[in-house]
Short mmCIF file of C-alpha atoms (C1' of nucleotides) in Angstrom, two decimals:
data_model
loop_
_atom_site.label_atom_id
_atom_site.label_comp_id
_atom_site.label_asym_id
_atom_site.label_seq_id
_atom_site.Cartn_x
_atom_site.Cartn_y
_atom_site.Cartn_z
CA UNK H 588 0.00 0.00 0.00
CA UNK H 589 1.82 3.03 -1.28
CA UNK H 590 1.51 6.50 0.15
CA UNK H 591 -1.04 7.58 -2.45
CA UNK H 592 -3.55 4.76 -2.30
CA UNK H 593 -6.37 6.36 -0.34
CA UNK H 594 -5.39 9.63 -1.91
CA UNK H 595 -6.30 8.24 -5.30
CA UNK H 596 -9.51 6.68 -4.00
CA UNK H 597 -10.44 10.05 -2.56
CA UNK H 598 -9.90 11.73 -5.92
CA UNK H 599 -12.08 9.15 -7.66
CA UNK H 600 -14.91 9.36 -5.16
CA UNK H 601 -14.72 13.14 -5.03
CA UNK H 602 -14.85 13.37 -8.80
CA UNK H 603 -18.02 11.34 -8.87
CA UNK H 604 -19.69 13.31 -6.10
CA UNK H 605 -18.62 16.70 -7.41
CA UNK H 606 -19.87 15.99 -10.89
CA UNK H 607 -23.17 14.60 -9.66
CA UNK H 608 -24.02 17.08 -6.93
CA UNK H 609 -21.84 20.07 -7.54
CA UNK H 610 -19.22 21.57 -5.28
CA UNK H 611 -21.57 22.75 -2.56
CA UNK H 612 -23.82 19.73 -2.86
CA UNK H 613 -21.07 17.18 -2.41
CA UNK H 614 -20.21 16.50 1.21
CA UNK H 615 -16.86 15.33 2.47
CA UNK H 616 -18.62 12.76 4.58
CA UNK H 617 -20.15 11.05 1.59
CA UNK H 618 -16.94 11.34 -0.38
CA UNK H 619 -14.79 9.79 2.32
CA UNK H 620 -17.38 7.12 2.96
CA UNK H 621 -17.49 6.18 -0.72
CA UNK H 622 -13.70 6.11 -0.76
CA UNK H 623 -13.68 3.95 2.37
CA UNK H 624 -11.50 6.54 4.04
CA UNK H 625 -11.71 8.58 7.19
CA UNK H 626 -13.25 12.01 7.16
CA UNK H 627 -10.02 13.61 8.29
CA UNK H 628 -8.18 12.08 5.35
CA UNK H 629 -9.26 14.97 3.16
CA UNK H 630 -7.62 17.51 5.41
CA UNK H 631 -4.56 15.35 5.71
CA UNK H 632 -4.03 14.67 2.03
CA UNK H 633 -5.36 17.84 0.43
CA UNK H 634 -5.79 20.46 3.12
CA UNK H 635 -9.36 21.47 2.49
CA UNK H 636 -12.43 20.72 0.42
CA UNK H 637 -11.52 23.44 -2.04
CA UNK H 638 -8.03 22.05 -2.49
CA UNK H 639 -9.52 18.60 -3.03
CA UNK H 640 -11.71 20.00 -5.77
CA UNK H 641 -8.79 21.72 -7.43
CA UNK H 642 -6.84 18.47 -7.36
CA UNK H 643 -9.76 16.59 -8.90
CA UNK H 644 -10.07 19.04 -11.75
CA UNK H 645 -6.37 19.42 -12.34
CA UNK H 646 -5.93 15.68 -12.69
CA UNK H 647 -8.26 15.69 -15.70
CA UNK H 648 -7.46 19.04 -17.26
CA UNK H 649 -3.82 18.39 -18.03
CA UNK H 650 -4.30 15.22 -20.14
CA UNK H 651 -7.10 16.93 -22.04
CA UNK H 652 -4.97 19.90 -22.98
CA UNK H 653 -2.00 17.73 -23.86
CA UNK H 654 -4.22 15.71 -26.18
CA UNK H 655 -5.47 18.92 -27.76
CA UNK H 656 -1.96 20.06 -28.48
CA UNK H 657 -1.09 16.63 -29.83
CA UNK H 658 -4.03 16.70 -32.24
CA UNK H 659 -3.02 20.17 -33.39
CA UNK H 660 0.55 19.03 -33.93
CA UNK H 661 -0.64 16.04 -35.86
CA UNK H 662 -2.93 18.13 -38.05
CA UNK H 663 -0.17 20.63 -38.72
CA UNK H 664 2.19 17.86 -39.71
CA UNK H 665 -0.40 16.58 -42.15
CA UNK H 666 -1.14 20.01 -43.58
CA UNK H 667 2.44 21.06 -44.13
CA UNK H 668 2.49 24.71 -45.21
CA UNK H 669 -1.21 24.86 -46.03
CA UNK H 670 -3.76 26.17 -43.53
CA UNK H 671 -5.33 23.53 -41.32
CA UNK H 672 -8.70 22.05 -42.13
CA UNK H 673 -11.35 23.73 -40.03
CA UNK H 674 -12.63 20.29 -39.11
CA UNK H 675 -9.24 19.33 -37.71
CA UNK H 676 -9.03 22.45 -35.57
CA UNK H 677 -12.52 22.03 -34.22
CA UNK H 678 -11.95 18.39 -33.48
CA UNK H 679 -8.75 19.17 -31.62
CA UNK H 680 -10.69 21.60 -29.45
CA UNK H 681 -13.65 19.43 -28.61
CA UNK H 682 -12.81 15.74 -28.97
CA UNK H 683 -10.40 15.44 -26.03
CA UNK H 684 -12.92 17.02 -23.72
CA UNK H 685 -15.79 14.82 -24.76
CA UNK H 686 -13.69 11.68 -24.73
CA UNK H 687 -12.41 12.47 -21.24
CA UNK H 688 -15.85 11.60 -19.94
CA UNK H 689 -15.70 8.12 -21.40
CA UNK H 690 -14.24 6.44 -18.35
CA UNK H 691 -16.23 8.17 -15.66
CA UNK H 692 -17.95 11.45 -14.92
CA UNK H 693 -17.20 14.38 -17.12
CA UNK H 694 -14.89 17.13 -16.00
CA UNK H 695 -16.88 19.85 -17.62
CA UNK H 696 -19.89 19.31 -15.48
CA UNK H 697 -17.78 20.07 -12.44
CA UNK H 698 -15.97 22.97 -14.01
CA UNK H 699 -19.05 24.54 -15.48
CA UNK H 700 -20.79 24.32 -12.21
CA UNK H 701 -18.01 25.60 -10.05
CA UNK H 702 -17.34 28.32 -12.57
CA UNK H 703 -20.33 30.23 -11.29
CA UNK H 704 -20.28 28.93 -7.76
CA UNK H 705 -16.87 29.95 -6.57
CA UNK H 706 -15.05 31.31 -9.55
CA UNK H 707 -11.64 31.67 -7.97
CA UNK H 708 -10.47 28.09 -7.38
CA UNK H 709 -11.72 26.74 -10.68
CA UNK H 710 -10.33 29.43 -12.87
CA UNK H 711 -6.92 28.99 -11.34
CA UNK H 712 -6.76 25.43 -12.66
CA UNK H 713 -8.69 25.77 -15.88
CA UNK H 714 -8.06 29.21 -17.30
CA UNK H 715 -4.32 29.15 -16.96
CA UNK H 716 -3.49 26.15 -19.18
CA UNK H 717 -6.36 27.14 -21.46
CA UNK H 718 -4.61 30.33 -22.56
CA UNK H 719 -2.02 28.48 -24.57
CA UNK H 720 -4.62 26.30 -26.27
CA UNK H 721 -6.73 29.29 -27.16
CA UNK H 722 -3.86 31.23 -28.62
CA UNK H 723 -2.82 28.30 -30.72
CA UNK H 724 -6.35 27.56 -31.92
CA UNK H 725 -6.93 31.20 -32.75
CA UNK H 726 -3.81 31.33 -34.84
CA UNK H 727 -4.84 28.23 -36.76
CA UNK H 728 -8.37 29.48 -37.28
CA UNK H 729 -7.17 32.87 -38.43
CA UNK H 730 -5.25 31.21 -41.22
CA UNK H 731 -8.01 28.78 -42.12
CA UNK H 732 -10.74 31.43 -42.10
CA UNK H 733 -9.18 34.65 -43.40
CA UNK H 734 -12.60 36.15 -44.09
CA UNK H 735 -13.30 36.56 -40.37
CA UNK H 736 -12.03 39.44 -38.28
CA UNK H 737 -10.73 39.08 -34.75
CA UNK H 738 -14.05 39.90 -33.16
CA UNK H 739 -15.85 37.23 -35.12
CA UNK H 740 -13.12 34.74 -34.33
CA UNK H 741 -13.66 35.42 -30.65
CA UNK H 742 -17.39 34.96 -30.94
CA UNK H 743 -17.17 31.73 -32.86
CA UNK H 744 -14.51 30.25 -30.61
CA UNK H 745 -16.67 31.17 -27.68
CA UNK H 746 -19.67 29.47 -29.24
CA UNK H 747 -17.62 26.38 -29.96
CA UNK H 748 -16.29 26.05 -26.45
CA UNK H 749 -19.78 26.71 -25.19
CA UNK H 750 -21.48 23.96 -27.09
CA UNK H 751 -18.93 21.37 -26.09
CA UNK H 752 -19.33 22.36 -22.47
CA UNK H 753 -23.07 22.04 -22.51
CA UNK H 754 -23.10 18.88 -24.59
CA UNK H 755 -20.72 17.26 -22.14
CA UNK H 756 -22.72 18.44 -19.16
CA UNK H 757 -26.22 17.53 -20.29
CA UNK H 758 -25.72 14.21 -21.99
CA UNK H 759 -28.97 12.95 -20.56
CA UNK H 760 -30.87 15.68 -22.39
CA UNK H 761 -29.72 14.39 -25.75
CA UNK H 762 -31.19 11.00 -25.04
CA UNK H 763 -34.45 12.57 -23.89
CA UNK H 764 -35.09 14.91 -26.79
CA UNK H 765 -34.20 12.35 -29.43
CA UNK H 766 -36.62 9.71 -28.11
CA UNK H 767 -33.66 7.43 -27.62
CA UNK H 768 -32.42 7.77 -31.18
CA UNK H 769 -29.18 9.41 -30.09
CA UNK H 770 -26.96 7.59 -27.63
CA UNK H 771 -25.10 10.07 -25.41
CA UNK H 772 -22.64 7.31 -24.50
CA UNK H 773 -21.59 7.07 -28.13
CA UNK H 774 -19.00 9.80 -27.90
CA UNK H 775 -17.56 9.14 -31.33
CA UNK H 776 -21.04 9.48 -32.75
CA UNK H 777 -21.54 12.79 -31.00
CA UNK H 778 -18.16 14.02 -32.16
CA UNK H 779 -18.89 12.93 -35.71
CA UNK H 780 -22.06 15.01 -35.63
CA UNK H 781 -20.63 17.96 -33.76
CA UNK H 782 -17.48 18.56 -35.79
CA UNK H 783 -19.21 19.19 -39.15
CA UNK H 784 -21.86 21.28 -37.40
CA UNK H 785 -19.29 23.56 -35.82
CA UNK H 786 -17.04 23.64 -38.86
CA UNK H 787 -19.95 24.83 -40.98
CA UNK H 788 -20.72 27.51 -38.42
CA UNK H 789 -17.08 28.58 -38.46
CA UNK H 790 -17.13 28.86 -42.24
CA UNK H 791 -20.29 30.96 -42.28
CA UNK H 792 -19.78 34.28 -44.07
CA UNK H 793 -18.70 37.27 -42.06
CA UNK H 794 -21.63 39.21 -40.69
CA UNK H 795 -19.74 42.32 -39.71
CA UNK H 796 -20.50 44.52 -42.68
CA UNK H 797 -24.16 43.62 -42.78
CA UNK H 798 -24.58 44.24 -39.09
CA UNK H 799 -22.87 47.63 -39.06
CA UNK H 800 -25.16 48.74 -41.85
CA UNK H 801 -28.33 47.55 -40.14
CA UNK H 802 -27.25 49.12 -36.85
CA UNK H 803 -26.65 52.40 -38.62
CA UNK H 804 -30.04 52.33 -40.23
CA UNK H 805 -31.68 51.40 -36.93
CA UNK H 806 -30.00 54.33 -35.19
CA UNK H 807 -31.28 56.88 -37.64
CA UNK D 542 -49.42 47.28 0.00
CA UNK D 543 -51.00 44.38 -1.81
CA UNK D 544 -50.70 40.80 -0.75
CA UNK D 545 -47.80 40.09 -3.10
CA UNK D 546 -45.40 42.90 -2.26
CA UNK D 547 -42.78 41.12 -0.20
CA UNK D 548 -43.49 38.02 -2.24
CA UNK D 549 -42.26 39.84 -5.32
CA UNK D 550 -39.27 41.27 -3.48
CA UNK D 551 -38.39 37.77 -2.37
CA UNK D 552 -38.53 36.51 -5.93
CA UNK D 553 -36.25 39.30 -7.11
CA UNK D 554 -33.71 38.83 -4.37
CA UNK D 555 -33.80 35.06 -4.71
CA UNK D 556 -33.26 35.27 -8.45
CA UNK D 557 -30.17 37.35 -7.94
CA UNK D 558 -28.74 35.08 -5.27
CA UNK D 559 -29.57 31.85 -7.07
CA UNK D 560 -27.98 32.99 -10.29
CA UNK D 561 -24.87 34.28 -8.55
CA UNK D 562 -24.25 31.51 -6.05
CA UNK D 563 -26.30 28.59 -7.27
CA UNK D 564 -29.08 26.79 -5.51
CA UNK D 565 -27.00 25.32 -2.71
CA UNK D 566 -24.82 28.37 -2.39
CA UNK D 567 -27.64 30.82 -1.92
CA UNK D 568 -28.89 31.05 1.64
CA UNK D 569 -32.38 32.00 2.67
CA UNK D 570 -30.94 34.35 5.24
CA UNK D 571 -29.13 36.43 2.64
CA UNK D 572 -32.11 36.33 0.32
CA UNK D 573 -34.57 37.51 2.93
CA UNK D 574 -32.15 40.14 4.16
CA UNK D 575 -31.69 41.50 0.64
CA UNK D 576 -35.44 41.50 0.20
CA UNK D 577 -35.86 43.28 3.55
CA UNK D 578 -38.12 40.49 4.65
CA UNK D 579 -38.20 38.09 7.53
CA UNK D 580 -36.56 34.70 7.28
CA UNK D 581 -39.86 32.92 7.83
CA UNK D 582 -41.43 34.78 4.94
CA UNK D 583 -40.03 32.19 2.55
CA UNK D 584 -41.81 29.37 4.29
CA UNK D 585 -44.97 31.42 4.51
CA UNK D 586 -45.12 32.53 0.88
CA UNK D 587 -43.56 29.60 -0.92
CA UNK D 588 -43.34 26.68 1.47
CA UNK D 589 -39.70 25.79 1.12
CA UNK D 590 -36.45 26.83 -0.49
CA UNK D 591 -37.03 24.45 -3.35
CA UNK D 592 -40.49 25.83 -4.02
CA UNK D 593 -39.04 29.33 -3.97
CA UNK D 594 -36.53 28.31 -6.61
CA UNK D 595 -39.22 26.76 -8.75
CA UNK D 596 -41.24 29.96 -8.50
CA UNK D 597 -38.24 32.05 -9.48
CA UNK D 598 -37.56 29.98 -12.56
CA UNK D 599 -41.18 29.62 -13.58
CA UNK D 600 -41.65 33.39 -13.54
CA UNK D 601 -39.01 33.74 -16.24
CA UNK D 602 -39.60 30.63 -18.26
CA UNK D 603 -43.14 31.36 -19.31
CA UNK D 604 -42.50 34.75 -20.98
CA UNK D 605 -39.51 33.27 -22.77
CA UNK D 606 -41.50 30.44 -24.27
CA UNK D 607 -44.40 32.72 -25.18
CA UNK D 608 -41.97 34.96 -27.03
CA UNK D 609 -40.52 31.95 -28.82
CA UNK D 610 -43.94 30.91 -30.02
CA UNK D 611 -44.70 34.47 -31.05
CA UNK D 612 -41.54 34.66 -33.15
CA UNK D 613 -42.40 31.36 -34.79
CA UNK D 614 -45.92 32.54 -35.56
CA UNK D 615 -44.55 35.74 -37.00
CA UNK D 616 -42.05 33.88 -39.16
CA UNK D 617 -44.70 31.48 -40.40
CA UNK D 618 -46.98 34.35 -41.30
CA UNK D 619 -44.16 35.90 -43.30
CA UNK D 620 -43.26 32.64 -45.03
CA UNK D 621 -46.76 31.66 -46.05
CA UNK D 622 -46.67 28.17 -47.52
CA UNK D 623 -42.93 28.09 -47.97
CA UNK D 624 -40.63 26.50 -45.39
CA UNK D 625 -39.30 28.87 -42.75
CA UNK D 626 -35.88 30.42 -43.04
CA UNK D 627 -33.43 28.49 -40.88
CA UNK D 628 -32.27 31.81 -39.47
CA UNK D 629 -35.78 32.64 -38.31
CA UNK D 630 -36.20 29.29 -36.57
CA UNK D 631 -32.85 29.55 -34.86
CA UNK D 632 -33.52 33.10 -33.77
CA UNK D 633 -36.88 32.13 -32.33
CA UNK D 634 -35.15 29.47 -30.26
CA UNK D 635 -32.31 31.53 -28.90
CA UNK D 636 -33.14 35.22 -28.91
CA UNK D 637 -35.84 35.20 -26.22
CA UNK D 638 -33.54 33.37 -23.85
CA UNK D 639 -30.60 35.66 -24.37
CA UNK D 640 -32.72 38.78 -24.18
CA UNK D 641 -34.35 37.61 -20.96
CA UNK D 642 -31.09 38.32 -19.21
CA UNK D 643 -31.11 41.96 -20.27
CA UNK D 644 -32.92 43.29 -17.23
CA UNK D 645 -31.24 41.28 -14.53
CA UNK D 646 -29.60 37.95 -13.96
CA UNK D 647 -30.02 35.26 -16.52
CA UNK D 648 -32.41 32.38 -16.00
CA UNK D 649 -30.20 29.90 -17.73
CA UNK D 650 -27.44 30.24 -15.25
CA UNK D 651 -29.81 29.10 -12.53
CA UNK D 652 -31.40 26.39 -14.61
CA UNK D 653 -28.15 25.03 -15.93
CA UNK D 654 -26.74 24.84 -12.48
CA UNK D 655 -29.74 23.32 -10.82
CA UNK D 656 -30.07 20.90 -13.68
CA UNK D 657 -27.20 18.86 -12.34
CA UNK D 658 -27.65 19.72 -8.69
CA UNK D 659 -31.17 18.55 -8.04
CA UNK D 660 -32.65 17.56 -11.34
CA UNK D 661 -36.19 17.02 -10.17
CA UNK D 662 -37.41 20.52 -9.25
CA UNK D 663 -35.88 22.22 -12.25
CA UNK D 664 -37.07 19.80 -14.85
CA UNK D 665 -40.59 20.09 -13.58
CA UNK D 666 -40.64 23.77 -14.51
CA UNK D 667 -38.43 23.79 -17.54
CA UNK D 668 -38.90 20.53 -19.39
CA UNK D 669 -42.66 20.57 -19.41
CA UNK D 670 -43.31 23.79 -21.35
CA UNK D 671 -40.23 23.07 -23.44
CA UNK D 672 -41.83 20.04 -25.06
CA UNK D 673 -44.21 22.11 -27.09
CA UNK D 674 -41.48 24.45 -28.26
CA UNK D 675 -39.26 21.58 -29.26
CA UNK D 676 -41.98 19.82 -31.22
CA UNK D 677 -42.82 22.99 -33.08
CA UNK D 678 -39.19 23.82 -33.82
CA UNK D 679 -38.49 20.30 -34.96
CA UNK D 680 -41.39 20.41 -37.37
CA UNK D 681 -40.20 23.70 -38.82
CA UNK D 682 -36.62 22.50 -39.10
CA UNK D 683 -37.68 19.27 -40.75
CA UNK D 684 -39.32 21.23 -43.52
CA UNK D 685 -36.51 23.72 -43.85
CA UNK D 686 -33.78 21.08 -43.84
CA UNK D 687 -35.17 18.04 -45.64
CA UNK D 688 -31.69 16.60 -46.16
CA UNK D 689 -31.38 15.78 -42.45
CA UNK D 690 -32.82 12.70 -40.83
CA UNK D 691 -34.47 12.69 -37.42
CA UNK D 692 -31.33 11.67 -35.62
CA UNK D 693 -29.35 14.54 -37.08
CA UNK D 694 -32.16 16.93 -36.30
CA UNK D 695 -32.00 15.86 -32.68
CA UNK D 696 -28.25 16.33 -32.54
CA UNK D 697 -28.31 19.75 -34.11
CA UNK D 698 -31.18 20.99 -31.99
CA UNK D 699 -29.33 19.74 -28.96
CA UNK D 700 -26.19 21.57 -30.01
CA UNK D 701 -28.17 24.74 -30.59
CA UNK D 702 -29.87 24.69 -27.22
CA UNK D 703 -26.52 23.89 -25.69
CA UNK D 704 -24.64 26.81 -27.11
CA UNK D 705 -27.29 29.29 -26.06
CA UNK D 706 -27.25 27.91 -22.56
CA UNK D 707 -23.52 28.21 -22.18
CA UNK D 708 -23.33 31.58 -23.89
CA UNK D 709 -25.94 32.92 -21.52
CA UNK D 710 -24.23 31.41 -18.51
CA UNK D 711 -20.65 32.43 -19.18
CA UNK D 712 -20.99 35.92 -20.52
CA UNK D 713 -17.92 36.99 -18.65
CA UNK D 714 -15.83 34.47 -20.57
CA UNK D 715 -16.63 36.12 -23.87
CA UNK D 716 -15.26 39.40 -22.64
CA UNK D 717 -12.15 37.69 -21.34
CA UNK D 718 -11.19 35.67 -24.40
CA UNK D 719 -11.82 38.51 -26.82
CA UNK D 720 -9.56 40.98 -25.02
CA UNK D 721 -12.58 43.21 -24.56
CA UNK D 722 -13.45 43.27 -28.25
CA UNK D 723 -16.77 41.55 -27.66
CA UNK D 724 -19.22 43.11 -25.26
CA UNK D 725 -21.29 40.42 -23.54
CA UNK D 726 -23.83 43.07 -22.57
CA UNK D 727 -24.51 43.70 -26.25
CA UNK D 728 -27.11 40.98 -26.58
CA UNK D 729 -28.21 42.02 -30.05
CA UNK D 730 -24.61 41.83 -31.13
CA UNK D 731 -24.26 38.34 -29.72
CA UNK D 732 -27.50 37.26 -31.34
CA UNK D 733 -26.41 38.73 -34.67
CA UNK D 734 -23.25 36.62 -34.50
CA UNK D 735 -24.85 33.51 -33.11
CA UNK D 736 -27.77 33.15 -35.52
CA UNK D 737 -25.70 32.88 -38.71
CA UNK D 738 -23.24 30.61 -36.96
CA UNK D 739 -25.95 28.18 -35.90
CA UNK D 740 -27.88 28.45 -39.16
CA UNK D 741 -24.76 27.49 -41.08
CA UNK D 742 -24.25 24.55 -38.77
CA UNK D 743 -27.84 23.50 -39.29
CA UNK D 744 -27.42 23.63 -43.03
CA UNK D 745 -24.26 21.53 -43.01
CA UNK D 746 -24.55 18.43 -45.19
CA UNK D 747 -25.80 15.25 -43.63
CA UNK D 748 -23.01 13.16 -42.20
CA UNK D 749 -24.95 9.95 -41.76
CA UNK D 750 -23.81 8.09 -44.85
CA UNK D 751 -20.20 9.02 -44.49
CA UNK D 752 -20.15 7.99 -40.85
CA UNK D 753 -21.72 4.58 -41.40
CA UNK D 754 -19.10 3.86 -44.01
CA UNK D 755 -16.16 4.89 -41.86
CA UNK D 756 -17.50 2.95 -38.88
CA UNK D 757 -17.79 -0.13 -41.06
CA UNK D 758 -14.25 0.22 -42.30
CA UNK D 759 -12.96 0.77 -38.77
CA UNK D 760 -14.69 -2.36 -37.54
CA UNK D 761 -13.06 -4.59 -40.08
"C1'" DC X 971 13.94 -5.17 17.40
"C1'" DA X 972 13.36 -0.35 18.23
"C1'" DA X 973 12.55 4.23 17.02
"C1'" DA X 974 10.59 7.68 13.97
"C1'" DG X 975 7.75 9.27 10.60
"C1'" DA X 976 3.54 8.85 7.86
"C1'" DA X 977 -1.16 7.69 7.74
"C1'" DT X 978 -5.58 6.60 9.79
"C1'" DC X 979 -8.99 6.90 13.12
"C1'" DG X 980 -12.99 8.32 16.29
"C1'" DA X 981 -14.68 12.24 18.31
"C1'" DA X 982 -15.52 16.71 19.03
"C1'" DC X 983 -15.91 21.92 17.76
"C1'" DG X 984 -17.93 25.84 15.84
"C1'" DT X 985 -20.86 27.42 12.48
"C1'" DA X 986 -24.38 27.84 8.99
"C1'" DT X 987 -28.26 26.00 7.08
"C1'" DG X 988 -33.63 25.17 6.19
"C1'" DT X 989 -37.54 24.87 8.80
"C1'" DT X 990 -40.89 25.56 12.57
"C1'" DT X 991 -43.25 27.97 16.24
"C1'" DG X 992 -46.19 31.07 18.68
"C1'" DA X 993 -46.91 35.65 19.45
"C1'" DA X 994 -47.40 40.31 17.58
"C1'" DA X 995 -48.88 43.66 14.01
"C1'" DC X 996 -51.68 44.73 10.34
"C1'" DG X 997 -55.95 45.41 7.28
"C1'" DA X 998 -60.45 44.89 5.87
"C1'" DA X 999 -65.32 43.92 6.90
"C1'" DC X 1000 -69.15 44.26 9.73
"C1'" DG I 202 -64.58 49.58 17.40
"C1'" DT I 203 -64.27 44.98 17.43
"C1'" DT I 204 -63.31 40.81 15.05
"C1'" DC I 205 -61.13 37.72 11.95
"C1'" DG I 206 -57.99 36.28 8.45
"C1'" DT I 207 -53.57 37.56 6.61
"C1'" DT I 208 -48.99 38.78 7.06
"C1'" DT I 209 -44.76 39.77 9.73
"C1'" DC I 210 -41.58 38.96 13.33
"C1'" DA I 211 -37.93 37.27 16.76
"C1'" DA I 212 -36.43 33.17 18.49
"C1'" DA I 213 -35.45 28.60 18.68
"C1'" DC I 214 -34.79 23.76 16.63
"C1'" DA I 215 -32.63 20.11 14.54
"C1'" DT I 216 -29.36 18.90 11.38
"C1'" DA I 217 -25.43 18.88 8.32
"C1'" DC I 218 -21.35 20.81 7.18
"C1'" DG I 219 -15.93 21.66 7.02
"C1'" DT I 220 -12.36 21.56 10.03
"C1'" DT I 221 -9.37 20.30 13.98
"C1'" DC I 222 -7.42 17.42 17.63
"C1'" DG I 223 -5.06 13.78 20.07
"C1'" DA I 224 -4.51 9.10 20.16
"C1'" DT I 225 -3.62 4.98 17.54
"C1'" DT I 226 -2.01 2.08 13.92
"C1'" DC I 227 0.86 1.10 10.14
"C1'" DT I 228 5.34 1.49 7.42
"C1'" DT I 229 9.76 2.44 6.94
"C1'" DT I 230 14.50 3.05 8.48
"C1'" DG I 231 18.47 2.42 11.28
#
DNA sequence: CAAAGAATCGAACGTATGTTTGAAACGAAC
DNA sequence: GTTCGTTTCAAACATACGTTCGATTCTTTG
């Protein structure tokens, strides 16, 4: 029994509880009980409930972002000097996140929740590593979609990250609204549907000029 | 002072607290204090914390769905016998929700949170009225996008509802990732960007045939 | 084997929560 | 002006929470 045995069990149990009941809703008593550990073990191994949560999230976030960078590298190697395929960029953004929920509860449910509960601890773990990904994705998208300006790039990246977050969080909804035709467990199926959807949205014509004109006419 | 004066103040204060701190995070003591009401007023007027939350959500959900139906009616009147414009359908789905956050905290933040905290109370208020909207939207989309099968319709509707939920919940993120270029308060601006994005996604070619083929080849 | 450090344990502490209670204040109707 | 139903109020209740403590057990090291 190594030094990190119950520590790992605590992380697993906490991840399940946090993703099912949220940060506030999950209690250390249930977590430690599910992990077959003592209540005080949380304080001993992590310091506090908040630090436990940060550890749970961090454990999942790093592999996801590494996989994203790997997919981007791979796509760039395939593309050579040409701009990346929009589909490849989108897939690099979303697939690692969705797939991370395959073997257990999804990270994004926790993060999304805690994002508006207690912003500070979550953002420390999530936002930091995310900066690099975003910069890299933006650069690739800028080349692949030269018709978009920076503002539109921001919007569309925001939409993309948004849909993956909500799709990962509300998997049960998909099963409900499709009368069972869509299987939320079939992550590859979801990805196969989501990538073309988002890529088409990304390729949509710029709306800037049209909007400025209509705003001007509305003002007068 | 009519019978529903402090009742209304309680709803307002509760809405603010619920959307900022979540269902578990919001305390009745802070809510009643902000509403300048007594702690017991919640039990008296609503029965319990959960019933208060349901009342808060219900108050916002109904106008949103009425506005959605109104926009659909209006679009159908304009289209006559022809299929609706995809843009009009998408806008009817998303605009009322986004605009509902204009004068105060957004409903979706509460709903999205509570969706995974305690599913039962939320779904009772949200899912019920949503059925009608979804059926109507699906019918309109089916006509406007005959190249999609039912499964793909479900996926793309799910994606659409997902992006609006997350965009409404994480407005602050948009400001952050765009270096201030996008103003989350500018709801019409967000809608103007989001509608073409989603409409293009909706119009993306069907992926069913391609996917079946690739799955078959992967299996062998 | 003995000593020291790491890890676990049961139990308690202080606090905050949602809910309940019974009395007081209020408002309208007779 | 009194009465009756509605609404407000201060106070208490029971419970659940995160955290801390000292003792105990286990594991490693000399």
